[in-house]
Amino acid sequence: MSETLRIEERDSHVLAVLDRPEKRNAIDQETVDALHRLCARLEVERRTLILAGAGGSFAAGADIAQLRERRAADALAGINTRCFQRIRALPMPVIAVLDGYALGGGAELAYAADIRIGTPTLQIGNPETGLGIIAAAGATWRLQEIVGDALASELLLTGRILGADEALAAGLVSAVLEPEAALARAVELADRVARLDPAATQATKRMLLAPRAAHPEADLAEQAVLFESPEKERRMTAFLERRSKREQA
Ligand code: COA
């Protein structure tokens, strides 16, 4: 258990809420440790993860009080980077609900998700250069992949923060909804995923994360495994039998 990460077990997913509202959910070492523990579990249990923040913020960044004390060896250890990479690589989908501030490391945690849903108060971006550091926990490569080179360069080089409308227009979030509805949408998506074949979902995620040069051979290898799976046989037979019953009726 952690004081800063509240975890709820749900039917179709696990909900993890960054819960340090008095510090705008700034991501400290305790939160990073709790996220690693959660990842270790989800790597085995293979469930969809919904990430959210308490008190009207997602996360206003890495904890600047701790960042100020970190030295070269800490940078090389990639304290947040390794944690967010692990979240990115979770076998099942990760959905982030972004309410209020998603800044710096908070934005990078959001970029590590597969699906992002915003709220009208969203403020998302990377002000790191203003603090004398780079956004080294995913922004320099993930933000480009999500919104393209032109906007990513502008945001990372200027520290400009996007509001909800601009984030939606840029494809940084796929919807903007009031906080309750945003969480409800995330749950709806997790429920949808739970009805699909988990092996096919995991293979799709692996292929979404695979480097360009791995395609299409890696896809064919994944498909070869799935083409032999009893679940594929069952799902396709169920579809065809439903159709033929309808035709007979
Ligand atoms: N790290 C550590 N503490 C943080 C923090 C962060 N990234 N973001 C906010 N906090 C703390 C503040 O220090 C303050 O603590 P205090 O009450 O003990 O003084 C508390 O959270 C509330 O912040 P405050 O600035 O008073 O709230 P606000 O609503 O006026 O402003 C922000 C919110 C997010 C605009 C402002 O806190 C901010 O600019 N935070 C830093 C954002 C940033 O640069 N992130 C990148 C880090 S990599």
PDB file of C-alpha atoms and ligand atoms in Angstrom:
ATOM      1  CA  MET A   1       0.000   0.000   0.000  1.00  0.00           C
ATOM      2  CA  SER A   2       1.053   3.564  -0.572  1.00  0.00           C
ATOM      3  CA  GLU A   3      -0.182   6.859   0.800  1.00  0.00           C
ATOM      4  CA  THR A   4       0.241   8.514  -2.585  1.00  0.00           C
ATOM      5  CA  LEU A   5      -1.256   5.921  -4.955  1.00  0.00           C
ATOM      6  CA  ARG A   6      -4.763   4.667  -4.218  1.00  0.00           C
ATOM      7  CA  ILE A   7      -5.575   1.393  -5.927  1.00  0.00           C
ATOM      8  CA  GLU A   8      -9.071   0.023  -6.509  1.00  0.00           C
ATOM      9  CA  GLU A   9      -9.786  -3.438  -7.879  1.00  0.00           C
ATOM     10  CA  ARG A  10     -12.645  -3.315 -10.361  1.00  0.00           C
ATOM     11  CA  ASP A  11     -14.272  -5.997 -12.546  1.00  0.00           C
ATOM     12  CA  SER A  12     -12.719  -5.089 -15.879  1.00  0.00           C
ATOM     13  CA  HIS A  13      -9.681  -3.138 -14.706  1.00  0.00           C
ATOM     14  CA  VAL A  14      -7.553  -1.772 -11.902  1.00  0.00           C
ATOM     15  CA  LEU A  15      -7.997   1.923 -11.080  1.00  0.00           C
ATOM     16  CA  ALA A  16      -4.894   3.688  -9.750  1.00  0.00           C
ATOM     17  CA  VAL A  17      -5.394   7.226  -8.475  1.00  0.00           C
ATOM     18  CA  LEU A  18      -2.449   9.531  -7.798  1.00  0.00           C
ATOM     19  CA  ASP A  19      -3.522  10.813  -4.409  1.00  0.00           C
ATOM     20  CA  ARG A  20      -1.378  13.623  -3.120  1.00  0.00           C
ATOM     21  CA  PRO A  21      -3.684  16.528  -3.855  1.00  0.00           C
ATOM     22  CA  GLU A  22      -1.993  18.951  -1.454  1.00  0.00           C
ATOM     23  CA  LYS A  23       1.042  18.766  -3.787  1.00  0.00           C
ATOM     24  CA  ARG A  24      -1.065  18.591  -6.966  1.00  0.00           C
ATOM     25  CA  ASN A  25      -0.152  14.870  -7.108  1.00  0.00           C
ATOM     26  CA  ALA A  26       3.515  15.655  -7.812  1.00  0.00           C
ATOM     27  CA  ILE A  27       5.210  12.326  -8.482  1.00  0.00           C
ATOM     28  CA  ASP A  28       7.683  11.552  -5.704  1.00  0.00           C
ATOM     29  CA  GLN A  29       9.817   8.488  -5.011  1.00  0.00           C
ATOM     30  CA  GLU A  30       7.033   6.884  -2.972  1.00  0.00           C
ATOM     31  CA  THR A  31       4.664   7.183  -5.932  1.00  0.00           C
ATOM     32  CA  VAL A  32       7.288   5.787  -8.309  1.00  0.00           C
ATOM     33  CA  ASP A  33       7.859   2.827  -5.972  1.00  0.00           C
ATOM     34  CA  ALA A  34       4.093   2.219  -5.746  1.00  0.00           C
ATOM     35  CA  LEU A  35       3.773   2.371  -9.542  1.00  0.00           C
ATOM     36  CA  HIS A  36       6.578  -0.214  -9.876  1.00  0.00           C
ATOM     37  CA  ARG A  37       4.783  -2.511  -7.432  1.00  0.00           C
ATOM     38  CA  LEU A  38       1.557  -2.091  -9.395  1.00  0.00           C
ATOM     39  CA  CYS A  39       3.370  -2.834 -12.676  1.00  0.00           C
ATOM     40  CA  ALA A  40       4.940  -5.979 -11.211  1.00  0.00           C
ATOM     41  CA  ARG A  41       1.430  -7.189 -10.423  1.00  0.00           C
ATOM     42  CA  LEU A  42      -0.155  -6.166 -13.736  1.00  0.00           C
ATOM     43  CA  GLU A  43       2.662  -7.811 -15.696  1.00  0.00           C
ATOM     44  CA  VAL A  44       1.466 -11.091 -14.183  1.00  0.00           C
ATOM     45  CA  GLU A  45      -2.279 -10.495 -13.742  1.00  0.00           C
ATOM     46  CA  ARG A  46      -2.564  -8.794 -17.159  1.00  0.00           C
ATOM     47  CA  ARG A  47      -5.428  -6.413 -16.518  1.00  0.00           C
ATOM     48  CA  THR A  48      -6.334  -3.054 -18.020  1.00  0.00           C
ATOM     49  CA  LEU A  49      -5.124  -0.093 -15.952  1.00  0.00           C
ATOM     50  CA  ILE A  50      -6.924   3.226 -15.544  1.00  0.00           C
ATOM     51  CA  LEU A  51      -4.716   6.015 -14.194  1.00  0.00           C
ATOM     52  CA  ALA A  52      -6.264   9.150 -12.704  1.00  0.00           C
ATOM     53  CA  GLY A  53      -5.488  11.882 -10.204  1.00  0.00           C
ATOM     54  CA  ALA A  54      -7.306  13.056  -7.065  1.00  0.00           C
ATOM     55  CA  GLY A  55      -8.429  16.566  -6.205  1.00  0.00           C
ATOM     56  CA  GLY A  56      -8.783  18.085  -9.664  1.00  0.00           C
ATOM     57  CA  SER A  57      -5.251  17.396 -10.953  1.00  0.00           C
ATOM     58  CA  PHE A  58      -3.677  14.479 -12.766  1.00  0.00           C
ATOM     59  CA  ALA A  59      -0.090  15.334 -11.743  1.00  0.00           C
ATOM     60  CA  ALA A  60       1.731  18.680 -11.724  1.00  0.00           C
ATOM     61  CA  GLY A  61       5.051  17.010 -12.495  1.00  0.00           C
ATOM     62  CA  ALA A  62       7.818  15.104 -10.851  1.00  0.00           C
ATOM     63  CA  ASP A  63       8.337  16.297  -7.287  1.00  0.00           C
ATOM     64  CA  ILE A  64      10.532  19.374  -7.730  1.00  0.00           C
ATOM     65  CA  ALA A  65      11.767  19.265  -4.108  1.00  0.00           C
ATOM     66  CA  GLN A  66      13.166  15.778  -4.764  1.00  0.00           C
ATOM     67  CA  LEU A  67      14.339  16.647  -8.299  1.00  0.00           C
ATOM     68  CA  ARG A  68      16.439  19.522  -6.980  1.00  0.00           C
ATOM     69  CA  GLU A  69      18.417  17.111  -4.798  1.00  0.00           C
ATOM     70  CA  ARG A  70      19.063  14.577  -7.547  1.00  0.00           C
ATOM     71  CA  ARG A  71      22.542  14.337  -9.107  1.00  0.00           C
ATOM     72  CA  ALA A  72      24.024  12.849 -12.283  1.00  0.00           C
ATOM     73  CA  ALA A  73      23.809   9.263 -11.037  1.00  0.00           C
ATOM     74  CA  ASP A  74      20.103   9.738 -10.291  1.00  0.00           C
ATOM     75  CA  ALA A  75      19.535  11.111 -13.795  1.00  0.00           C
ATOM     76  CA  LEU A  76      21.296   8.086 -15.292  1.00  0.00           C
ATOM     77  CA  ALA A  77      19.185   5.749 -13.154  1.00  0.00           C
ATOM     78  CA  GLY A  78      16.110   7.176 -14.921  1.00  0.00           C
ATOM     79  CA  ILE A  79      13.895   7.112 -11.849  1.00  0.00           C
ATOM     80  CA  ASN A  80      10.750   8.331 -13.629  1.00  0.00           C
ATOM     81  CA  THR A  81      11.824   7.231 -17.108  1.00  0.00           C
ATOM     82  CA  ARG A  82      12.152   3.546 -16.182  1.00  0.00           C
ATOM     83  CA  CYS A  83       8.882   3.639 -14.291  1.00  0.00           C
ATOM     84  CA  PHE A  84       6.963   5.212 -17.184  1.00  0.00           C
ATOM     85  CA  GLN A  85       8.601   2.823 -19.685  1.00  0.00           C
ATOM     86  CA  ARG A  86       7.366  -0.053 -17.577  1.00  0.00           C
ATOM     87  CA  ILE A  87       3.843   1.394 -17.584  1.00  0.00           C
ATOM     88  CA  ARG A  88       4.071   1.890 -21.349  1.00  0.00           C
ATOM     89  CA  ALA A  89       5.051  -1.763 -21.760  1.00  0.00           C
ATOM     90  CA  LEU A  90       2.260  -3.223 -19.594  1.00  0.00           C
ATOM     91  CA  PRO A  91       0.674  -6.135 -21.444  1.00  0.00           C
ATOM     92  CA  MET A  92      -2.895  -4.778 -21.350  1.00  0.00           C
ATOM     93  CA  PRO A  93      -4.120  -1.272 -22.242  1.00  0.00           C
ATOM     94  CA  VAL A  94      -3.443   1.725 -20.015  1.00  0.00           C
ATOM     95  CA  ILE A  95      -6.048   4.509 -20.029  1.00  0.00           C
ATOM     96  CA  ALA A  96      -5.243   7.895 -18.450  1.00  0.00           C
ATOM     97  CA  VAL A  97      -7.950  10.280 -17.266  1.00  0.00           C
ATOM     98  CA  LEU A  98      -6.409  13.733 -17.329  1.00  0.00           C
ATOM     99  CA  ASP A  99      -8.146  16.227 -15.091  1.00  0.00           C
ATOM    100  CA  GLY A 100      -6.500  19.603 -14.496  1.00  0.00           C
ATOM    101  CA  TYR A 101      -2.696  19.743 -14.446  1.00  0.00           C
ATOM    102  CA  ALA A 102      -0.698  17.143 -16.386  1.00  0.00           C
ATOM    103  CA  LEU A 103       2.672  18.867 -16.405  1.00  0.00           C
ATOM    104  CA  GLY A 104       6.278  17.749 -16.783  1.00  0.00           C
ATOM    105  CA  GLY A 105       6.571  14.207 -15.439  1.00  0.00           C
ATOM    106  CA  GLY A 106       2.772  14.163 -15.077  1.00  0.00           C
ATOM    107  CA  ALA A 107       2.436  14.768 -18.815  1.00  0.00           C
ATOM    108  CA  GLU A 108       5.049  12.099 -19.513  1.00  0.00           C
ATOM    109  CA  LEU A 109       3.125   9.602 -17.394  1.00  0.00           C
ATOM    110  CA  ALA A 110       0.087  10.484 -19.517  1.00  0.00           C
ATOM    111  CA  TYR A 111       2.099   9.992 -22.742  1.00  0.00           C
ATOM    112  CA  ALA A 112       2.944   6.480 -21.492  1.00  0.00           C
ATOM    113  CA  ALA A 113      -0.748   5.545 -21.607  1.00  0.00           C
ATOM    114  CA  ASP A 114      -2.338   3.998 -24.695  1.00  0.00           C
ATOM    115  CA  ILE A 115      -5.503   6.096 -24.418  1.00  0.00           C
ATOM    116  CA  ARG A 116      -5.912   9.561 -22.897  1.00  0.00           C
ATOM    117  CA  ILE A 117      -9.179  11.262 -21.969  1.00  0.00           C
ATOM    118  CA  GLY A 118      -9.141  14.896 -20.830  1.00  0.00           C
ATOM    119  CA  THR A 119     -11.444  17.152 -18.856  1.00  0.00           C
ATOM    120  CA  PRO A 120     -12.226  20.818 -19.631  1.00  0.00           C
ATOM    121  CA  THR A 121      -9.673  22.028 -17.032  1.00  0.00           C
ATOM    122  CA  LEU A 122      -6.773  20.079 -18.580  1.00  0.00           C
ATOM    123  CA  GLN A 123      -3.439  21.915 -18.728  1.00  0.00           C
ATOM    124  CA  ILE A 124      -0.857  19.666 -20.351  1.00  0.00           C
ATOM    125  CA  GLY A 125       2.729  20.298 -21.354  1.00  0.00           C
ATOM    126  CA  ASN A 126       6.395  20.186 -20.469  1.00  0.00           C
ATOM    127  CA  PRO A 127       7.860  23.219 -18.694  1.00  0.00           C
ATOM    128  CA  GLU A 128      11.119  21.353 -17.852  1.00  0.00           C
ATOM    129  CA  THR A 129      13.550  23.696 -19.635  1.00  0.00           C
ATOM    130  CA  GLY A 130      12.299  26.471 -17.379  1.00  0.00           C
ATOM    131  CA  LEU A 131      13.591  24.404 -14.459  1.00  0.00           C
ATOM    132  CA  GLY A 132      16.960  23.806 -16.099  1.00  0.00           C
ATOM    133  CA  ILE A 133      16.376  20.185 -17.135  1.00  0.00           C
ATOM    134  CA  ILE A 134      15.022  18.268 -20.127  1.00  0.00           C
ATOM    135  CA  ALA A 135      11.853  16.217 -20.285  1.00  0.00           C
ATOM    136  CA  ALA A 136      13.745  12.925 -20.219  1.00  0.00           C
ATOM    137  CA  ALA A 137      10.933  10.595 -19.148  1.00  0.00           C
ATOM    138  CA  GLY A 138       9.317  10.150 -22.538  1.00  0.00           C
ATOM    139  CA  ALA A 139       8.345  13.549 -23.939  1.00  0.00           C
ATOM    140  CA  THR A 140      11.180  13.915 -26.461  1.00  0.00           C
ATOM    141  CA  TRP A 141      10.153  10.751 -28.267  1.00  0.00           C
ATOM    142  CA  ARG A 142       6.580   9.953 -27.224  1.00  0.00           C
ATOM    143  CA  LEU A 143       5.118  13.437 -27.710  1.00  0.00           C
ATOM    144  CA  GLN A 144       6.416  13.461 -31.304  1.00  0.00           C
ATOM    145  CA  GLU A 145       4.793  10.118 -31.954  1.00  0.00           C
ATOM    146  CA  ILE A 146       1.472  11.340 -30.568  1.00  0.00           C
ATOM    147  CA  VAL A 147       1.157  14.879 -31.973  1.00  0.00           C
ATOM    148  CA  GLY A 148       3.835  15.002 -34.690  1.00  0.00           C
ATOM    149  CA  ASP A 149       7.180  16.704 -34.878  1.00  0.00           C
ATOM    150  CA  ALA A 150       6.051  20.302 -35.444  1.00  0.00           C
ATOM    151  CA  LEU A 151       3.845  20.682 -32.373  1.00  0.00           C
ATOM    152  CA  ALA A 152       6.068  18.491 -30.167  1.00  0.00           C
ATOM    153  CA  SER A 153       9.082  20.666 -31.002  1.00  0.00           C
ATOM    154  CA  GLU A 154       7.151  23.830 -30.301  1.00  0.00           C
ATOM    155  CA  LEU A 155       5.858  22.581 -26.972  1.00  0.00           C
ATOM    156  CA  LEU A 156       9.159  21.121 -25.748  1.00  0.00           C
ATOM    157  CA  LEU A 157      11.253  24.087 -26.859  1.00  0.00           C
ATOM    158  CA  THR A 158       8.932  26.769 -25.522  1.00  0.00           C
ATOM    159  CA  GLY A 159       7.290  25.069 -22.538  1.00  0.00           C
ATOM    160  CA  ARG A 160       3.908  26.192 -23.823  1.00  0.00           C
ATOM    161  CA  ILE A 161       1.025  24.450 -22.051  1.00  0.00           C
ATOM    162  CA  LEU A 162      -2.049  23.254 -23.952  1.00  0.00           C
ATOM    163  CA  GLY A 163      -5.606  23.571 -22.707  1.00  0.00           C
ATOM    164  CA  ALA A 164      -8.255  20.922 -23.326  1.00  0.00           C
ATOM    165  CA  ASP A 165      -9.443  22.205 -26.717  1.00  0.00           C
ATOM    166  CA  GLU A 166      -5.963  22.388 -28.187  1.00  0.00           C
ATOM    167  CA  ALA A 167      -5.023  19.010 -26.693  1.00  0.00           C
ATOM    168  CA  LEU A 168      -8.105  17.491 -28.308  1.00  0.00           C
ATOM    169  CA  ALA A 169      -7.407  19.130 -31.666  1.00  0.00           C
ATOM    170  CA  ALA A 170      -3.820  17.841 -31.539  1.00  0.00           C
ATOM    171  CA  GLY A 171      -4.963  14.295 -30.772  1.00  0.00           C
ATOM    172  CA  LEU A 172      -3.198  14.346 -27.427  1.00  0.00           C
ATOM    173  CA  VAL A 173      -6.488  13.328 -25.826  1.00  0.00           C
ATOM    174  CA  SER A 174      -9.216  11.440 -27.654  1.00  0.00           C
ATOM    175  CA  ALA A 175     -12.118  13.114 -25.825  1.00  0.00           C
ATOM    176  CA  VAL A 176     -12.817  15.939 -23.389  1.00  0.00           C
ATOM    177  CA  LEU A 177     -15.504  15.245 -20.804  1.00  0.00           C
ATOM    178  CA  GLU A 178     -16.444  16.513 -17.355  1.00  0.00           C
ATOM    179  CA  PRO A 179     -14.435  14.617 -14.680  1.00  0.00           C
ATOM    180  CA  GLU A 180     -17.110  12.075 -13.749  1.00  0.00           C
ATOM    181  CA  ALA A 181     -18.003  11.421 -17.359  1.00  0.00           C
ATOM    182  CA  ALA A 182     -14.312  11.142 -18.275  1.00  0.00           C
ATOM    183  CA  LEU A 183     -13.801   8.419 -15.672  1.00  0.00           C
ATOM    184  CA  ALA A 184     -17.045   6.747 -16.786  1.00  0.00           C
ATOM    185  CA  ARG A 185     -15.775   6.780 -20.394  1.00  0.00           C
ATOM    186  CA  ALA A 186     -12.499   5.194 -19.294  1.00  0.00           C
ATOM    187  CA  VAL A 187     -14.443   2.473 -17.457  1.00  0.00           C
ATOM    188  CA  GLU A 188     -16.638   1.941 -20.528  1.00  0.00           C
ATOM    189  CA  LEU A 189     -13.508   1.469 -22.647  1.00  0.00           C
ATOM    190  CA  ALA A 190     -12.001  -0.939 -20.104  1.00  0.00           C
ATOM    191  CA  ASP A 191     -15.288  -2.896 -20.119  1.00  0.00           C
ATOM    192  CA  ARG A 192     -15.130  -3.066 -23.917  1.00  0.00           C
ATOM    193  CA  VAL A 193     -11.569  -4.367 -23.809  1.00  0.00           C
ATOM    194  CA  ALA A 194     -12.621  -7.014 -21.268  1.00  0.00           C
ATOM    195  CA  ARG A 195     -15.080  -8.462 -23.791  1.00  0.00           C
ATOM    196  CA  LEU A 196     -12.349  -8.974 -26.416  1.00  0.00           C
ATOM    197  CA  ASP A 197      -9.805 -11.758 -26.643  1.00  0.00           C
ATOM    198  CA  PRO A 198      -7.019 -10.859 -24.176  1.00  0.00           C
ATOM    199  CA  ALA A 199      -4.386 -12.665 -26.263  1.00  0.00           C
ATOM    200  CA  ALA A 200      -5.351 -10.656 -29.362  1.00  0.00           C
ATOM    201  CA  THR A 201      -5.438  -7.418 -27.340  1.00  0.00           C
ATOM    202  CA  GLN A 202      -1.966  -8.077 -25.940  1.00  0.00           C
ATOM    203  CA  ALA A 203      -0.591  -8.967 -29.377  1.00  0.00           C
ATOM    204  CA  THR A 204      -2.071  -5.743 -30.778  1.00  0.00           C
ATOM    205  CA  LYS A 205      -0.419  -3.733 -28.026  1.00  0.00           C
ATOM    206  CA  ARG A 206       2.933  -5.435 -28.643  1.00  0.00           C
ATOM    207  CA  MET A 207       2.657  -4.542 -32.320  1.00  0.00           C
ATOM    208  CA  LEU A 208       1.717  -0.939 -31.549  1.00  0.00           C
ATOM    209  CA  LEU A 209       4.915  -0.737 -29.491  1.00  0.00           C
ATOM    210  CA  ALA A 210       7.127  -2.588 -31.979  1.00  0.00           C
ATOM    211  CA  PRO A 211       9.680  -0.541 -33.924  1.00  0.00           C
ATOM    212  CA  ARG A 212       8.793   0.304 -37.551  1.00  0.00           C
ATOM    213  CA  ALA A 213      11.420  -2.080 -38.903  1.00  0.00           C
ATOM    214  CA  ALA A 214       9.805  -5.053 -37.113  1.00  0.00           C
ATOM    215  CA  HIS A 215       6.655  -4.763 -39.268  1.00  0.00           C
ATOM    216  CA  PRO A 216       5.130  -6.716 -40.861  1.00  0.00           C
ATOM    217  CA  GLU A 217       7.141  -9.807 -39.948  1.00  0.00           C
ATOM    218  CA  ALA A 218       6.422  -9.430 -36.233  1.00  0.00           C
ATOM    219  CA  ASP A 219       2.689  -9.017 -36.981  1.00  0.00           C
ATOM    220  CA  LEU A 220       2.694 -12.207 -39.032  1.00  0.00           C
ATOM    221  CA  ALA A 221       4.401 -14.111 -36.243  1.00  0.00           C
ATOM    222  CA  GLU A 222       1.780 -12.854 -33.750  1.00  0.00           C
ATOM    223  CA  GLN A 223      -1.014 -13.739 -36.153  1.00  0.00           C
ATOM    224  CA  ALA A 224       0.411 -17.224 -36.700  1.00  0.00           C
ATOM    225  CA  VAL A 225       0.050 -17.906 -32.989  1.00  0.00           C
ATOM    226  CA  LEU A 226      -3.488 -16.499 -32.877  1.00  0.00           C
ATOM    227  CA  PHE A 227      -4.593 -18.432 -35.987  1.00  0.00           C
ATOM    228  CA  GLU A 228      -3.917 -21.638 -34.051  1.00  0.00           C
ATOM    229  CA  SER A 229      -5.673 -20.533 -30.859  1.00  0.00           C
ATOM    230  CA  PRO A 230      -8.851 -22.270 -29.636  1.00  0.00           C
ATOM    231  CA  GLU A 231     -10.240 -18.852 -28.705  1.00  0.00           C
ATOM    232  CA  LYS A 232     -10.052 -17.655 -32.325  1.00  0.00           C
ATOM    233  CA  GLU A 233     -11.818 -20.856 -33.428  1.00  0.00           C
ATOM    234  CA  ARG A 234     -14.488 -20.353 -30.769  1.00  0.00           C
ATOM    235  CA  ARG A 235     -15.086 -16.669 -31.512  1.00  0.00           C
ATOM    236  CA  MET A 236     -15.239 -17.108 -35.271  1.00  0.00           C
ATOM    237  CA  THR A 237     -17.468 -20.176 -35.038  1.00  0.00           C
ATOM    238  CA  ALA A 238     -19.827 -18.308 -32.708  1.00  0.00           C
ATOM    239  CA  PHE A 239     -20.019 -15.460 -35.251  1.00  0.00           C
ATOM    240  CA  LEU A 240     -20.689 -17.773 -38.192  1.00  0.00           C
ATOM    241  CA  GLU A 241     -23.268 -19.822 -36.284  1.00  0.00           C
ATOM    242  CA  ARG A 242     -25.118 -16.656 -35.216  1.00  0.00           C
ATOM    243  CA  ARG A 243     -25.246 -15.621 -38.874  1.00  0.00           C
ATOM    244  CA  SER A 244     -26.460 -18.949 -40.162  1.00  0.00           C
ATOM    245  CA  LYS A 245     -29.145 -19.105 -37.418  1.00  0.00           C
ATOM    246  CA  ARG A 246     -30.303 -15.634 -38.467  1.00  0.00           C
ATOM    247  CA  GLU A 247     -30.428 -16.718 -42.113  1.00  0.00           C
ATOM    248  CA  GLN A 248     -32.513 -19.780 -41.188  1.00  0.00           C
ATOM    249  CA  ALA A 249     -34.950 -17.725 -39.099  1.00  0.00           C
TER     250      ALA A 249
HETATM  251  N1  COA B   1       6.683  19.317  -7.320  1.00  0.00           N
HETATM  252  C1  COA B   1       6.602  19.546  -5.999  1.00  0.00           C
HETATM  253  N2  COA B   1       5.608  20.268  -5.453  1.00  0.00           N
HETATM  254  C2  COA B   1       4.657  20.752  -6.266  1.00  0.00           C
HETATM  255  C3  COA B   1       4.679  20.549  -7.637  1.00  0.00           C
HETATM  256  C4  COA B   1       5.742  19.780  -8.169  1.00  0.00           C
HETATM  257  N3  COA B   1       5.854  19.504  -9.474  1.00  0.00           N
HETATM  258  N4  COA B   1       3.606  21.150  -8.184  1.00  0.00           N
HETATM  259  C5  COA B   1       2.933  21.711  -7.158  1.00  0.00           C
HETATM  260  N5  COA B   1       3.561  21.477  -5.999  1.00  0.00           N
HETATM  261  C6  COA B   1       3.194  21.908  -4.648  1.00  0.00           C
HETATM  262  C7  COA B   1       3.487  23.354  -4.401  1.00  0.00           C
HETATM  263  O1  COA B   1       4.834  23.536  -4.028  1.00  0.00           O
HETATM  264  C8  COA B   1       2.532  23.649  -3.267  1.00  0.00           C
HETATM  265  O2  COA B   1       3.068  23.131  -2.081  1.00  0.00           O
HETATM  266  P1  COA B   1       2.951  23.970  -0.684  1.00  0.00           P
HETATM  267  O3  COA B   1       1.485  24.127  -0.481  1.00  0.00           O
HETATM  268  O4  COA B   1       3.619  23.110   0.316  1.00  0.00           O
HETATM  269  O5  COA B   1       3.640  25.274  -0.958  1.00  0.00           O
HETATM  270  C9  COA B   1       1.317  22.799  -3.624  1.00  0.00           C
HETATM  271  O6  COA B   1       1.782  21.792  -4.508  1.00  0.00           O
HETATM  272  C10 COA B   1       0.250  23.547  -4.348  1.00  0.00           C
HETATM  273  O7  COA B   1       0.845  24.226  -5.413  1.00  0.00           O
HETATM  274  P2  COA B   1       0.500  25.753  -5.781  1.00  0.00           P
HETATM  275  O8  COA B   1       1.552  26.249  -6.702  1.00  0.00           O
HETATM  276  O9  COA B   1       0.263  26.518  -4.536  1.00  0.00           O
HETATM  277  O10 COA B   1      -0.899  25.515  -6.516  1.00  0.00           O
HETATM  278  P3  COA B   1      -1.559  26.350  -7.689  1.00  0.00           P
HETATM  279  O11 COA B   1      -2.879  25.725  -7.901  1.00  0.00           O
HETATM  280  O12 COA B   1      -1.469  27.812  -7.441  1.00  0.00           O
HETATM  281  O13 COA B   1      -0.613  26.063  -8.967  1.00  0.00           O
HETATM  282  C11 COA B   1       0.627  24.702 -10.515  1.00  0.00           C
HETATM  283  C12 COA B   1      -0.545  24.788  -9.534  1.00  0.00           C
HETATM  284  C13 COA B   1       0.649  23.285 -11.033  1.00  0.00           C
HETATM  285  C14 COA B   1       0.436  25.707 -11.679  1.00  0.00           C
HETATM  286  C15 COA B   1       1.945  25.048  -9.791  1.00  0.00           C
HETATM  287  O14 COA B   1       1.998  24.322  -8.583  1.00  0.00           O
HETATM  288  C16 COA B   1       3.168  24.697 -10.594  1.00  0.00           C
HETATM  289  O15 COA B   1       3.566  25.449 -11.463  1.00  0.00           O
HETATM  290  N6  COA B   1       3.791  23.523 -10.309  1.00  0.00           N
HETATM  291  C17 COA B   1       4.998  23.088 -10.960  1.00  0.00           C
HETATM  292  C18 COA B   1       4.728  22.636 -12.376  1.00  0.00           C
HETATM  293  C19 COA B   1       5.999  22.166 -13.047  1.00  0.00           C
HETATM  294  O16 COA B   1       6.906  22.911 -13.379  1.00  0.00           O
HETATM  295  N7  COA B   1       6.066  20.851 -13.296  1.00  0.00           N
HETATM  296  C20 COA B   1       7.157  20.242 -13.975  1.00  0.00           C
HETATM  297  C21 COA B   1       7.989  19.475 -13.029  1.00  0.00           C
HETATM  298  S1  COA B   1       8.999  18.305 -13.914  1.00  0.00           S
END
